[in-house]
Tab-separated table of C-alpha atoms in Angstrom:
chain	number	residue	atom	x	y	z
A	281	UNK	CA	-23.882	-3.822	11.287
A	282	UNK	CA	-23.085	-5.227	7.877
A	283	UNK	CA	-25.408	-7.742	6.290
A	284	UNK	CA	-24.656	-10.291	3.559
A	285	UNK	CA	-25.513	-7.787	0.809
A	286	UNK	CA	-23.007	-5.270	2.189
A	287	UNK	CA	-20.356	-7.979	2.385
A	288	UNK	CA	-21.124	-9.001	-1.209
A	289	UNK	CA	-20.785	-5.351	-2.311
A	290	UNK	CA	-17.393	-5.089	-0.596
A	291	UNK	CA	-16.265	-8.336	-2.183
A	292	UNK	CA	-17.271	-7.224	-5.687
A	293	UNK	CA	-15.752	-3.736	-5.284
A	294	UNK	CA	-12.485	-5.242	-4.064
A	295	UNK	CA	-12.331	-7.234	-7.305
A	296	UNK	CA	-13.218	-4.272	-9.530
A	297	UNK	CA	-13.745	-0.830	-8.035
A	298	UNK	CA	-14.558	0.606	-11.484
A	299	UNK	CA	-17.687	-1.485	-11.896
A	300	UNK	CA	-20.822	0.554	-12.594
A	301	UNK	CA	-23.572	0.630	-9.999
A	302	UNK	CA	-25.859	-1.048	-12.530
A	303	UNK	CA	-23.393	-3.928	-13.065
A	304	UNK	CA	-22.778	-4.221	-9.335
A	305	UNK	CA	-26.532	-4.251	-8.700
A	306	UNK	CA	-26.949	-7.130	-11.156
A	307	UNK	CA	-24.296	-9.131	-9.290
A	308	UNK	CA	-25.881	-8.546	-5.883
A	309	UNK	CA	-29.504	-8.643	-7.077
A	310	UNK	CA	-30.426	-4.985	-6.412
A	311	UNK	CA	-31.299	-2.091	-8.696
A	312	UNK	CA	-28.594	0.396	-9.633
A	313	UNK	CA	-30.046	3.176	-7.414
A	314	UNK	CA	-30.426	0.819	-4.435
A	315	UNK	CA	-26.848	-0.352	-4.926
A	316	UNK	CA	-25.622	3.226	-5.165
A	317	UNK	CA	-27.378	4.037	-1.872
A	318	UNK	CA	-25.746	1.044	-0.179
A	319	UNK	CA	-22.284	2.019	-1.453
A	320	UNK	CA	-22.814	5.627	-0.327
A	321	UNK	CA	-23.713	4.415	3.185
A	322	UNK	CA	-20.579	2.241	3.276
A	323	UNK	CA	-18.526	5.276	2.263
A	324	UNK	CA	-20.202	7.621	4.764
A	325	UNK	CA	-19.711	5.157	7.611
A	326	UNK	CA	-15.991	4.916	6.811
A	327	UNK	CA	-16.078	1.232	5.896
A	328	UNK	CA	-15.073	2.137	2.347
A	329	UNK	CA	-12.200	4.563	2.826
A	330	UNK	CA	-11.301	5.022	-0.819
A	331	UNK	CA	-10.638	3.379	-4.144
A	332	UNK	CA	-7.256	2.494	-5.607
A	333	UNK	CA	-5.491	0.852	-8.507
A	334	UNK	CA	-2.761	-1.771	-8.769
A	335	UNK	CA	0.191	-0.634	-10.821
A	336	UNK	CA	2.614	-3.047	-12.457
A	337	UNK	CA	5.906	-1.652	-11.180
A	338	UNK	CA	8.011	-3.850	-13.479
A	339	UNK	CA	6.304	-2.369	-16.560
A	340	UNK	CA	7.164	1.069	-15.152
A	341	UNK	CA	10.813	0.054	-15.028
A	342	UNK	CA	11.057	-0.681	-11.297
A	343	UNK	CA	12.423	-4.216	-11.413
A	344	UNK	CA	13.809	-4.363	-7.853
A	345	UNK	CA	11.247	-5.039	-5.125
A	346	UNK	CA	12.703	-4.840	-1.636
A	347	UNK	CA	11.652	-5.091	1.979
A	348	UNK	CA	13.862	-3.145	4.357
A	349	UNK	CA	13.703	-3.752	8.097
A	350	UNK	CA	14.466	-0.469	9.849
A	351	UNK	CA	16.296	-0.401	13.175
A	352	UNK	CA	16.457	3.023	14.802
A	353	UNK	CA	18.968	3.673	17.582
A	354	UNK	CA	17.156	6.745	18.886
A	355	UNK	CA	13.810	6.735	20.656
A	356	UNK	CA	12.887	9.693	18.442
A	357	UNK	CA	11.837	8.374	15.059
A	358	UNK	CA	10.972	11.799	13.652
A	359	UNK	CA	14.181	12.298	11.607
A	360	UNK	CA	13.640	8.901	9.960
A	361	UNK	CA	9.936	9.604	9.329
A	362	UNK	CA	10.748	13.018	7.849
A	363	UNK	CA	13.268	11.407	5.490
A	364	UNK	CA	10.752	8.739	4.421
A	365	UNK	CA	8.197	11.423	3.513
A	366	UNK	CA	10.642	12.685	0.873
A	367	UNK	CA	11.089	9.247	-0.736
A	368	UNK	CA	7.675	8.707	-2.342
A	369	UNK	CA	9.108	7.686	-5.694
A	370	UNK	CA	10.584	4.512	-4.152
A	371	UNK	CA	8.275	3.833	-1.226
A	372	UNK	CA	5.265	1.511	-1.501
A	373	UNK	CA	4.517	1.093	2.226
A	374	UNK	CA	6.060	1.979	5.582
A	375	UNK	CA	4.780	-0.313	8.327
A	376	UNK	CA	5.468	0.312	12.025
A	377	UNK	CA	6.131	-3.105	13.548
A	378	UNK	CA	7.139	-4.937	16.672
A	379	UNK	CA	9.791	-7.607	16.659
A	380	UNK	CA	13.169	-7.428	14.947
A	381	UNK	CA	12.901	-3.797	13.937
A	382	UNK	CA	10.885	-0.620	14.267
A	383	UNK	CA	9.542	-0.395	10.703
A	384	UNK	CA	9.424	-2.409	7.503
A	385	UNK	CA	9.694	-0.489	4.276
A	386	UNK	CA	8.337	-1.954	1.071
A	387	UNK	CA	10.163	-0.285	-1.805
A	388	UNK	CA	10.616	-0.439	-5.561
A	389	UNK	CA	13.731	0.626	-7.432
A	390	UNK	CA	14.593	0.870	-11.130
A	391	UNK	CA	18.275	-0.019	-10.578
A	392	UNK	CA	20.818	-1.245	-8.046
A	393	UNK	CA	22.544	2.131	-8.232
A	394	UNK	CA	19.425	4.033	-7.161
A	395	UNK	CA	18.683	1.476	-4.449
A	396	UNK	CA	22.227	1.849	-3.128
A	397	UNK	CA	21.909	5.639	-3.136
A	398	UNK	CA	18.631	5.362	-1.203
A	399	UNK	CA	20.219	2.989	1.327
A	400	UNK	CA	23.200	5.294	1.854
A	401	UNK	CA	20.854	8.204	2.569
A	402	UNK	CA	18.663	6.006	4.782
A	403	UNK	CA	21.698	4.960	6.804
A	404	UNK	CA	22.028	8.546	8.063
A	405	UNK	CA	18.760	8.023	9.974
A	406	UNK	CA	18.648	4.326	10.812
A	407	UNK	CA	20.291	0.957	10.408
A	408	UNK	CA	18.606	-1.593	8.178
A	409	UNK	CA	18.422	-5.164	6.931
A	410	UNK	CA	17.657	-5.571	3.231
A	411	UNK	CA	15.583	-8.362	1.671
A	412	UNK	CA	15.087	-8.524	-2.101
A	413	UNK	CA	11.954	-10.176	-3.512
A	414	UNK	CA	12.863	-13.014	-5.875
A	415	UNK	CA	9.352	-14.123	-6.891
A	416	UNK	CA	5.786	-13.361	-5.913
């Protein structure tokens, strides 16, 4: 069971996962070693699954942000899923959903040409509806 200190640790780490244990301890009013022990327990219990970074895709040249609703005609989704595994350079997330489709892809593309090429290849495995992000 998580207590308020654990919740505070999770909150601070979600803001800055590169914070030192000493700095984190100061924020949650524990020593660095005590904080480190708490974080280790959160990791060991699986509550903290990993650490990540946010990357500015526009600064990397990927100016097109799209959500693609996937509609498969077959009950076997394996061909689609195998294709998606090969598309890591464009794929941000692949969510299995209920509702209007089977999956929602969140993708980034550096150009309309590359997005169109991706969509043409995708269409061999599934139908889709495309939504382009205008603003966040």
